Short mmCIF file of C-alpha atoms in Angstrom, two decimals:
data_model
loop_
_atom_site.label_atom_id
_atom_site.label_comp_id
_atom_site.label_asym_id
_atom_site.label_seq_id
_atom_site.Cartn_x
_atom_site.Cartn_y
_atom_site.Cartn_z
CA MET A 1 51.20 121.75 60.38
CA ILE A 2 53.51 121.59 63.38
CA ASN A 3 54.20 118.15 62.81
CA SER A 4 56.49 118.57 59.81
CA LEU A 5 59.24 117.21 58.38
CA TYR A 6 61.55 120.97 59.68
CA LEU A 7 60.85 119.85 63.35
CA GLN A 8 61.80 116.06 62.88
CA LEU A 9 65.14 117.01 61.24
CA LEU A 10 65.43 119.57 63.79
CA VAL A 11 64.95 116.63 67.02
CA GLY A 12 66.65 114.36 64.92
CA THR A 13 69.76 116.52 64.25
CA LEU A 14 70.06 117.86 67.56
CA ILE A 15 69.89 114.23 68.67
CA GLY A 16 72.31 113.18 66.01
CA LEU A 17 74.87 115.94 67.49
CA GLY A 18 74.73 114.73 70.58
CA SER A 19 75.22 111.59 69.65
CA GLY A 20 78.09 112.08 68.22
CA TYR A 21 79.78 114.10 70.64
CA ILE A 22 78.97 111.60 73.09
CA GLY A 23 79.78 108.76 71.37
CA SER A 24 83.35 110.02 70.34
CA PHE A 25 84.50 108.93 74.26
CA MET A 26 82.67 106.01 73.78
CA VAL A 27 84.53 104.48 71.63
CA LEU A 28 87.67 105.65 72.72
CA ARG A 29 86.74 104.07 75.90
CA ARG A 30 85.87 100.97 73.52
CA MET A 31 82.60 100.64 74.88
CA SER A 32 81.58 100.06 70.47
CA LEU A 33 80.01 96.94 71.52
CA VAL A 34 78.92 98.08 74.59
CA GLY A 35 77.36 100.82 73.51
CA ASP A 36 75.98 98.93 70.48
CA ALA A 37 73.83 96.27 72.87
CA LEU A 38 73.30 99.04 75.59
CA SER A 39 70.43 99.69 72.97
CA HIS A 40 69.12 96.38 72.86
CA VAL A 41 68.35 96.30 76.98
CA ALA A 42 65.86 99.63 76.27
CA LEU A 43 63.33 97.72 74.76
CA PRO A 44 61.52 95.28 77.60
CA GLY A 45 62.07 98.71 79.72
CA ILE A 46 59.30 100.77 76.44
CA ALA A 47 57.35 97.70 76.81
CA VAL A 48 56.75 97.86 80.36
CA ALA A 49 55.94 101.40 79.96
CA LEU A 50 53.53 101.02 77.63
CA LEU A 51 51.67 97.98 79.37
CA ILE A 52 51.37 100.23 82.31
CA GLY A 53 50.54 103.09 80.25
CA ILE A 54 53.46 105.56 80.81
CA ASN A 55 55.94 107.53 78.67
CA PRO A 56 57.75 105.14 77.36
CA PHE A 57 61.01 106.82 77.18
CA ILE A 58 61.11 107.00 80.63
CA GLY A 59 60.51 103.38 80.85
CA ALA A 60 63.18 102.68 77.84
CA PHE A 61 65.49 105.45 80.67
CA ALA A 62 64.40 103.16 83.56
CA ALA A 63 66.19 100.01 81.91
CA LEU A 64 68.76 102.22 80.99
CA VAL A 65 70.54 102.52 84.08
CA VAL A 66 69.67 99.39 85.47
CA ALA A 67 72.15 98.31 82.69
CA ILE A 68 74.32 101.37 83.64
CA LEU A 69 74.57 100.52 86.39
CA GLY A 70 76.17 96.77 85.99
CA ILE A 71 78.55 98.13 83.06
CA TRP A 72 79.44 100.66 85.93
CA ALA A 73 80.22 97.89 89.16
CA LEU A 74 81.35 95.05 86.28
CA GLU A 75 83.51 98.15 85.42
CA LYS A 76 84.81 99.34 89.07
CA LYS A 77 86.14 95.39 89.10
CA THR A 78 87.40 94.11 86.36
CA GLU A 79 89.35 97.35 84.52
CA LEU A 80 87.63 96.50 81.37
CA PRO A 81 83.56 95.54 80.75
CA SER A 82 82.92 91.81 80.56
CA GLU A 83 82.20 91.67 77.12
CA THR A 84 80.28 87.89 76.89
CA LEU A 85 78.44 88.79 79.71
CA VAL A 86 77.03 92.40 78.52
CA GLY A 87 76.73 90.66 75.25
CA ILE A 88 75.00 87.61 77.01
CA PHE A 89 72.58 89.94 79.40
CA PHE A 90 71.70 92.38 76.56
CA THR A 91 70.45 90.37 73.98
CA LEU A 92 69.11 88.48 76.78
CA SER A 93 66.74 91.48 77.81
CA LEU A 94 66.22 92.34 73.80
CA ALA A 95 64.43 88.94 73.27
CA LEU A 96 62.61 89.37 76.48
CA GLY A 97 61.54 92.78 75.42
CA LEU A 98 60.24 91.38 71.53
CA LEU A 99 57.98 88.76 73.90
CA LEU A 100 56.51 91.63 75.88
CA THR A 101 55.89 94.47 73.25
CA PRO A 102 53.12 94.57 72.05
CA GLU A 103 52.67 94.61 68.18
CA PRO A 104 51.18 96.97 67.08
CA GLU A 105 54.26 99.13 68.46
CA LEU A 106 56.96 96.57 67.80
CA LEU A 107 57.85 97.88 64.37
CA GLU A 108 58.48 101.35 66.16
CA ALA A 109 60.46 100.24 68.69
CA LEU A 110 62.82 98.27 66.69
CA PHE A 111 63.83 101.19 64.13
CA GLY A 112 61.98 104.02 65.79
CA ASN A 113 59.46 106.32 64.06
CA ILE A 114 60.50 110.02 64.18
CA SER A 115 57.60 111.60 62.45
CA LYS A 116 55.08 110.94 65.84
CA ILE A 117 57.05 113.78 66.93
CA ASN A 118 55.85 116.57 68.87
CA ILE A 119 56.83 119.92 69.64
CA ILE A 120 57.21 118.93 73.26
CA ASP A 121 59.98 116.39 72.59
CA ALA A 122 60.98 118.49 70.89
CA ALA A 123 62.23 120.79 73.32
CA LEU A 124 63.24 118.00 75.58
CA THR A 125 65.58 117.02 73.36
CA GLY A 126 66.72 120.92 72.73
CA ILE A 127 67.29 120.99 76.40
CA PHE A 128 68.85 117.64 76.64
CA THR A 129 71.13 118.11 74.05
CA VAL A 130 72.52 121.56 75.54
CA PHE A 131 72.86 119.75 78.66
CA ILE A 132 74.94 116.99 77.11
CA PHE A 133 77.00 118.92 75.53
CA MET A 134 78.00 121.06 78.49
CA ALA A 135 78.08 117.94 80.96
CA ILE A 136 81.49 116.12 78.56
CA ARG A 137 82.53 119.05 78.18
CA ARG A 138 83.19 119.51 81.23
CA LEU A 139 84.35 115.77 81.63
CA ALA A 140 86.46 115.57 78.59
CA LYS A 141 90.05 116.13 80.38
CA GLY A 142 89.18 113.49 83.16
CA LEU A 143 87.77 111.56 80.98
CA MET A 144 90.36 111.69 78.64
CA LEU A 145 93.20 111.45 80.50
CA SER A 146 91.59 107.84 82.05
CA ILE A 147 92.25 106.91 78.55
CA VAL A 148 95.65 107.75 78.62
CA SER A 149 96.16 106.87 82.12
CA LYS A 150 93.79 105.63 84.90
CA ASP A 151 96.66 105.55 87.67
CA LEU A 152 98.00 108.86 85.51
CA ALA A 153 94.39 110.35 85.83
CA LYS A 154 93.91 108.96 89.65
CA SER A 155 97.32 110.74 90.62
CA VAL A 156 95.99 114.68 89.71
CA ARG A 157 92.93 114.14 92.05
CA ILE A 158 90.30 112.81 88.89
CA PRO A 159 87.60 110.90 90.75
CA VAL A 160 87.69 108.02 88.39
CA ASP A 161 84.25 106.33 89.48
CA LYS A 162 81.89 108.80 89.62
CA MET A 163 83.46 110.40 86.53
CA ASN A 164 82.85 106.80 84.64
CA LEU A 165 79.02 106.66 86.56
CA ILE A 166 78.24 110.64 85.15
CA PHE A 167 79.83 109.91 82.17
CA LEU A 168 77.36 106.70 81.31
CA LEU A 169 74.13 108.14 82.84
CA LEU A 170 74.72 110.45 80.08
CA VAL A 171 75.01 107.82 77.58
CA ALA A 172 71.44 106.92 78.32
CA VAL A 173 70.14 109.97 78.64
CA VAL A 174 71.46 109.88 74.12
CA VAL A 175 70.59 106.73 73.87
CA ALA A 176 67.14 107.38 75.29
CA LEU A 177 66.78 110.08 73.05
CA GLY A 178 67.98 108.78 70.61
CA LEU A 179 64.88 105.46 70.22
CA LYS A 180 62.64 107.99 68.71
CA VAL A 181 65.47 108.21 65.86
CA ALA A 182 66.85 104.99 65.65
CA GLY A 183 64.49 102.50 67.43
CA THR A 184 66.96 100.17 69.59
CA LEU A 185 67.91 97.70 67.12
CA LEU A 186 69.62 100.60 65.87
CA MET A 187 70.58 103.20 68.40
CA GLY A 188 73.74 101.78 69.75
CA SER A 189 75.16 103.36 65.61
CA LEU A 190 74.03 106.52 65.69
CA VAL A 191 76.40 106.11 69.20
CA ILE A 192 79.18 104.92 67.37
CA ILE A 193 79.72 105.46 63.71
CA PRO A 194 80.12 109.24 63.57
CA ALA A 195 82.79 108.61 66.21
CA ALA A 196 84.15 106.08 64.51
CA ALA A 197 84.67 108.03 61.27
CA SER A 198 85.89 111.03 62.98
CA LYS A 199 88.93 108.61 63.77
CA ASN A 200 89.90 107.97 61.34
CA ILE A 201 90.34 111.94 60.94
CA SER A 202 91.63 113.75 63.29
CA VAL A 203 94.78 113.90 65.04
CA SER A 204 94.14 116.51 67.76
CA LEU A 205 91.03 115.60 70.75
CA SER A 206 88.84 118.76 70.33
CA ARG A 207 88.57 118.13 66.66
CA TYR A 208 87.89 114.77 66.77
CA THR A 209 84.95 115.01 69.11
CA ALA A 210 83.66 118.26 67.37
CA THR A 211 83.98 116.08 64.14
CA ALA A 212 81.58 113.31 65.05
CA ALA A 213 79.04 115.24 66.89
CA VAL A 214 78.60 117.02 63.07
CA PHE A 215 78.79 113.57 61.32
CA GLY A 216 76.19 111.98 63.50
CA GLY A 217 74.53 115.32 63.09
CA LEU A 218 74.74 114.95 59.05
CA SER A 219 74.48 111.80 59.18
CA ALA A 220 70.74 112.20 60.77
CA PHE A 221 69.43 114.76 58.55
CA SER A 222 70.09 113.58 55.30
CA GLY A 223 68.91 110.17 56.81
CA ILE A 224 65.95 111.78 57.61
CA TRP A 225 65.33 114.01 54.81
CA VAL A 226 65.92 110.95 52.55
CA ALA A 227 63.66 108.47 54.69
CA ASN A 228 61.57 111.23 53.83
CA TYR A 229 61.49 111.33 49.76
CA PHE A 230 61.53 107.70 50.02
CA ASN A 231 58.44 107.82 52.00
CA ILE A 232 60.65 104.81 53.99
CA VAL A 233 61.21 104.19 57.60
CA PRO A 234 64.01 107.32 58.70
CA GLY A 235 66.51 104.71 61.43
CA PRO A 236 68.16 102.50 58.76
CA ILE A 237 68.54 105.05 56.55
CA VAL A 238 70.08 107.34 59.44
CA VAL A 239 72.76 104.14 59.95
CA LEU A 240 73.76 104.21 56.20
CA ALA A 241 74.00 107.66 55.58
CA GLY A 242 76.30 107.23 59.26
CA GLY A 243 77.98 104.07 57.39
CA ILE A 244 78.94 105.87 54.19
CA VAL A 245 80.59 108.84 55.91
CA PHE A 246 82.76 105.93 57.75
CA LEU A 247 83.12 104.29 53.97
CA VAL A 248 84.42 107.68 52.60
CA THR A 249 86.57 109.28 55.79
CA LEU A 250 88.54 105.96 55.33
CA LEU A 251 89.65 107.26 51.95
CA PHE A 252 91.27 110.22 54.75
CA LYS A 253 92.31 107.48 57.49
CA LYS A 254 95.26 109.16 59.89
CA MET B 1 114.87 109.98 113.09
CA ALA B 2 112.65 111.83 111.32
CA ASN B 3 112.55 115.66 111.81
CA GLN B 4 110.70 119.23 109.74
CA GLU B 5 111.94 118.31 106.98
CA THR B 6 110.86 114.79 106.45
CA VAL B 7 108.31 114.70 103.26
CA LEU B 8 107.28 111.16 103.76
CA THR B 9 107.46 108.42 106.46
CA VAL B 10 105.99 105.04 106.32
CA GLU B 11 105.56 102.54 108.59
CA ASN B 12 104.31 99.06 108.38
CA LEU B 13 103.39 99.32 105.82
CA GLY B 14 101.74 95.69 103.56
CA VAL B 15 99.97 95.32 101.00
CA LYS B 16 97.46 92.48 100.12
CA PHE B 17 95.99 91.34 96.93
CA GLU B 18 92.61 89.72 96.73
CA ASP B 19 94.26 86.24 97.08
CA ASP B 20 95.69 87.80 99.81
CA ASN B 21 98.71 87.47 98.19
CA GLU B 22 101.45 89.86 100.50
CA VAL B 23 102.92 91.66 97.94
CA LEU B 24 104.69 94.08 100.45
CA LYS B 25 105.77 93.14 103.35
CA ASP B 26 105.94 95.14 106.88
CA LEU B 27 108.08 98.16 105.20
CA SER B 28 109.05 101.00 106.88
CA PHE B 29 111.38 105.06 105.55
CA PHE B 30 111.37 108.09 105.59
CA VAL B 31 112.42 110.35 103.19
CA GLN B 32 113.92 113.89 103.84
CA LYS B 33 113.16 117.32 101.95
CA GLU B 34 115.65 117.78 98.68
CA ASP B 35 115.97 113.84 98.86
CA VAL B 36 116.63 111.09 95.83
CA LEU B 37 115.09 107.75 96.96
CA ALA B 38 115.99 105.26 94.98
CA ILE B 39 114.01 101.20 95.26
CA VAL B 40 115.42 98.71 93.00
CA GLY B 41 115.02 95.33 92.83
CA PRO B 42 114.00 93.00 91.07
CA ASN B 43 110.34 92.17 89.10
CA GLY B 44 107.55 91.26 90.64
CA SER B 45 109.56 92.83 93.95
CA GLY B 46 106.56 95.04 94.13
CA LYS B 47 108.34 97.88 93.66
CA SER B 48 105.25 99.30 91.29
CA VAL B 49 103.03 98.58 94.17
CA LEU B 50 104.24 100.61 96.47
CA PHE B 51 104.91 103.39 94.29
CA ARG B 52 100.98 103.17 93.58
CA ALA B 53 100.33 102.91 97.25
CA LEU B 54 102.36 105.98 98.29
CA MET B 55 99.80 107.17 95.67
CA GLY B 56 96.92 106.08 97.37
CA LEU B 57 95.29 104.60 94.34
CA ILE B 58 95.55 100.64 96.73
CA ARG B 59 94.51 99.49 100.24
CA HIS B 60 96.90 99.52 102.19
CA SER B 61 98.09 98.59 106.09
CA GLY B 62 100.36 100.19 108.26
CA LYS B 63 100.99 104.17 108.18
CA ILE B 64 101.67 106.55 105.34
CA ASN B 65 102.52 110.04 106.43
CA TRP B 66 102.75 112.71 103.69
CA ALA B 67 104.15 116.29 105.23
CA GLU B 68 100.96 118.51 104.46
CA GLY B 69 100.06 121.02 101.39
CA LEU B 70 102.33 118.71 98.69
CA LYS B 71 102.55 118.29 95.64
CA ILE B 72 103.12 115.30 94.45
CA SER B 73 103.91 114.32 90.80
CA TYR B 74 103.31 111.09 89.81
CA VAL B 75 104.91 109.07 86.59
CA PRO B 76 103.70 105.61 85.96
CA GLN B 77 105.47 102.57 84.21
CA LYS B 78 105.96 103.07 81.06
CA PHE B 79 102.00 102.23 79.43
CA HIS B 80 101.42 101.19 75.82
CA ILE B 81 99.61 104.26 73.81
CA ASP B 82 97.22 104.17 71.43
CA ALA B 83 99.14 105.45 67.77
CA GLU B 84 94.90 105.78 67.06
CA LEU B 85 93.95 107.87 70.11
CA PRO B 86 93.60 111.73 68.43
CA LEU B 87 95.41 113.68 70.97
CA SER B 88 97.53 116.41 70.20
CA VAL B 89 100.60 116.33 72.71
CA TRP B 90 99.87 119.96 72.45
CA GLU B 91 96.58 119.16 74.15
CA PHE B 92 97.84 116.92 76.43
CA MET B 93 100.00 118.98 77.89
CA LYS B 94 96.92 121.68 78.20
CA PHE B 95 95.50 119.41 80.85
CA LYS B 96 98.24 121.18 83.27
CA THR B 97 98.43 124.08 82.07
CA LYS B 98 96.81 126.64 79.42
CA ASN B 99 99.96 128.69 79.35
CA ARG B 100 101.81 128.46 76.34
CA THR B 101 104.88 129.68 76.58
CA LYS B 102 105.78 127.35 79.59
CA ILE B 103 105.01 124.41 77.59
CA ILE B 104 107.52 125.18 75.08
CA GLU B 105 110.06 125.72 78.02
CA VAL B 106 109.70 123.21 79.44
CA LEU B 107 109.35 120.91 76.48
CA LYS B 108 112.65 122.07 75.37
CA ALA B 109 113.38 121.34 78.76
CA VAL B 110 113.16 118.19 78.39
CA GLY B 111 115.15 117.58 74.83
CA LEU B 112 111.95 117.55 72.63
CA ALA B 113 112.99 120.44 70.62
CA GLU B 114 116.17 118.72 68.96
CA HIS B 115 119.17 121.39 68.39
CA HIS B 116 116.28 124.15 70.28
CA ASP B 117 114.77 124.01 67.43
CA GLU B 118 111.30 125.99 68.53
CA HIS B 119 109.76 125.30 65.24
CA HIS B 120 110.41 122.51 64.31
CA LEU B 121 108.53 121.57 68.43
CA VAL B 122 105.40 123.98 67.57
CA SER B 123 105.05 122.93 64.23
CA HIS B 124 105.50 119.25 64.39
CA ILE B 125 106.04 117.64 67.50
CA LEU B 126 103.38 119.93 69.28
CA LYS B 127 100.39 118.77 66.69
CA LYS B 128 101.20 115.24 66.58
CA ARG B 129 99.15 112.93 68.04
CA LEU B 130 100.43 112.04 71.48
CA GLY B 131 101.02 108.27 70.40
CA TRP B 132 103.02 109.10 67.30
CA LEU B 133 106.06 109.83 69.02
CA SER B 134 108.82 107.30 70.24
CA GLY B 135 108.66 105.91 73.79
CA GLY B 136 111.57 108.52 73.97
CA GLN B 137 109.91 111.06 72.83
CA ILE B 138 106.62 110.23 75.29
CA GLN B 139 108.67 109.49 78.53
CA ARG B 140 110.38 113.06 77.86
CA VAL B 141 106.48 114.17 77.10
CA LEU B 142 105.39 112.87 80.27
CA ILE B 143 108.16 114.20 82.57
CA ALA B 144 107.67 117.09 81.40
CA TRP B 145 103.82 116.86 82.18
CA SER B 146 105.34 115.59 85.59
CA ILE B 147 106.97 118.65 86.14
CA ILE B 148 105.22 122.15 84.58
CA ASP B 149 103.15 122.62 87.12
CA ASN B 150 105.75 122.69 89.73
CA PRO B 151 105.58 119.73 92.70
CA ASP B 152 107.43 119.81 95.51
CA VAL B 153 107.92 115.88 94.95
CA ILE B 154 108.31 113.26 92.37
CA LEU B 155 107.49 110.13 91.54
CA PHE B 156 109.02 107.75 88.39
CA ASP B 157 109.10 104.62 87.91
CA GLU B 158 111.30 103.27 85.66
CA PRO B 159 111.90 106.79 84.15
CA THR B 160 114.01 105.57 81.34
CA SER B 161 113.09 102.86 80.08
CA GLY B 162 112.47 102.72 76.59
CA ILE B 163 114.66 104.98 75.68
CA ASP B 164 118.14 104.39 74.72
CA VAL B 165 121.38 104.46 76.65
CA GLY B 166 122.15 108.47 75.93
CA GLY B 167 119.20 108.85 75.89
CA GLU B 168 118.91 107.54 79.20
CA GLU B 169 121.74 109.44 80.34
CA THR B 170 120.27 113.14 79.51
CA ILE B 171 116.56 112.00 80.95
CA TYR B 172 118.76 111.51 84.80
CA ASN B 173 120.49 114.48 84.26
CA LEU B 174 117.69 116.81 83.37
CA LEU B 175 116.00 115.57 86.66
CA LYS B 176 118.77 116.49 88.39
CA LYS B 177 119.03 119.66 86.61
CA VAL B 178 115.50 120.52 87.33
CA LYS B 179 116.51 119.32 90.95
CA GLU B 180 119.17 122.18 90.90
CA GLU B 181 116.94 125.19 89.99
CA ARG B 182 113.99 124.08 92.37
CA THR B 183 113.31 122.59 95.55
CA LEU B 184 112.01 118.96 94.21
CA THR B 185 112.04 115.59 96.46
CA ILE B 186 112.54 112.35 93.59
CA ILE B 187 111.60 108.56 94.87
CA LEU B 188 111.88 106.98 91.63
CA ILE B 189 112.16 102.89 90.45
CA SER B 190 115.40 101.82 88.37
CA HIS B 191 116.61 98.92 87.17
CA ASP B 192 120.29 100.20 86.31
CA LEU B 193 122.54 100.35 89.67
CA ASN B 194 125.32 103.14 88.12
CA ILE B 195 122.74 105.41 87.16
CA VAL B 196 121.50 105.13 91.83
CA TYR B 197 125.06 104.98 92.53
CA LYS B 198 125.25 108.44 90.54
CA TYR B 199 121.75 109.79 91.61
CA ALA B 200 120.33 108.40 94.56
CA ASP B 201 121.07 109.35 97.68
CA SER B 202 119.35 106.83 99.38
CA VAL B 203 118.01 103.39 98.60
CA ILE B 204 116.25 100.65 98.78
CA CYS B 205 116.22 97.17 97.90
CA LEU B 206 112.91 95.27 97.70
CA ASN B 207 111.65 92.23 97.48
CA LYS B 208 108.54 92.06 99.17
CA LYS B 209 110.39 93.25 101.67
CA MET B 210 112.99 95.60 102.16
CA VAL B 211 116.00 93.81 101.86
CA CYS B 212 118.72 96.67 102.43
CA TYR B 213 117.96 100.87 103.12
CA GLY B 214 120.64 103.08 103.35
CA ARG B 215 123.24 105.21 101.18
CA PRO B 216 123.85 103.27 98.45
CA SER B 217 127.32 103.20 98.68
CA GLU B 218 126.36 101.60 102.05
CA VAL B 219 123.86 99.24 101.75
CA LEU B 220 124.87 98.49 97.82
CA ASP B 221 127.73 95.33 98.62
CA PRO B 222 127.95 92.02 97.27
CA ALA B 223 126.09 90.18 99.89
CA ALA B 224 122.93 92.56 99.83
CA LEU B 225 122.81 91.80 95.69
CA ALA B 226 122.99 88.72 96.54
CA LYS B 227 120.37 88.41 98.48
CA LEU B 228 118.40 90.85 96.14
CA TYR B 229 118.57 89.44 92.53
CA GLY B 230 119.22 85.59 94.00
CA GLY B 231 122.35 84.96 92.43
CA GLU B 232 126.07 86.57 90.46
CA THR B 233 124.99 90.18 89.44
CA ALA B 234 127.59 92.10 87.21
CA PHE B 235 128.29 95.39 89.42
CA TYR B 236 131.10 96.77 90.28
CA LYS B 237 131.55 99.51 92.67
CA HIS B 238 131.78 103.10 91.27
CA GLU B 239 134.66 104.85 93.82
CA HIS B 240 133.43 108.37 94.02
#
């Protein structure tokens, strides 16, 4: 059977790797809260997609892009993302999504359901994950320098605003992909927790980003495997697995 | 006035913030090749704003003309680097060049290797998080970062802030040494008038507009300083 546990594990691990990797820069940019709330925005997108009968991934991605453009504009204007505004706007969209999403699909949209994955999803996830790794690798220097000092980054001709937009759009791709694993409620943690764990134990940037990716992959793999064994929804278990990794790294904090 | 050796010409430069607050008004000056230009002034007088305008980081009125083909390095005012930030000194330097020998050579030159102990530098400092270094060490790393790709011009915003008095002297001597070794024009912001006297060819006293401009020994008189800082200034003039 093609829709096997192996396929779920493969897709889940790929998404975990990508989420951990991109999450490492989100955490450094102090976007943890934004990252978490951002995933909520996907819900009304999924709802609308279901209502008009298109692929929910497209609906989620479209909603995320709208939210991303909002964050980008805010960042450009005010240096720091305006957390209150983001918090209000994103929870409102969650409320709206809860009302709009058809009842049968609601649970799945909220917590994800990777057991419905097919071979095309797997192929697309593979392509997107490779793309995300390549893109973030190219952006890494600029992202890091702008975290150290925006002026320093601009002084070496890094187009900070443009780079931020590309980065945020990549975040939208990762979050939209990850909805299958963790759903709109929990996807944010799949991005944030592995990176936070890796930050505890890493001294260098290369080690930090690589470890974050590995932690993401590991959480997804073990979460899906355990969930399958006990026959429960994988999303929450994946997030809990990440939580355990985080607690362990706290013991070795640098 | 301006000739082919001029690297920077500024005419009627003005900067306004969004609330229409004028931070810089009607500044005109020029910088010759290999000059050291110091900018002095009280807090909030627009010194850092001037630098950001020169680097093209903020909107301004008037003209800023750099000579063509210049490589300009900029060290912003001391900024906080989070001790939690996972970025090693080595990786930070690698953003500028992958040449290991050169990185080590420059870090030694800025005095990061105690007693020129290369082993200590390579096995301890380079592998540390940037944010774990002391204020003075970070400043030295930033200076190394700014000179490693042989710029023609360096803009330093308070290069010695956070460095103890002994270290301060070392940094300026270092800048002087670097300048002697290569063709380098330096524009720096400093709060220390003695340093300005010792190292600068010309000085701009800034308090939103130009209060004085010229050779330090000629223009930094008590009257100008009183006008600049608004009162008595404990300062004595060096006789050279």
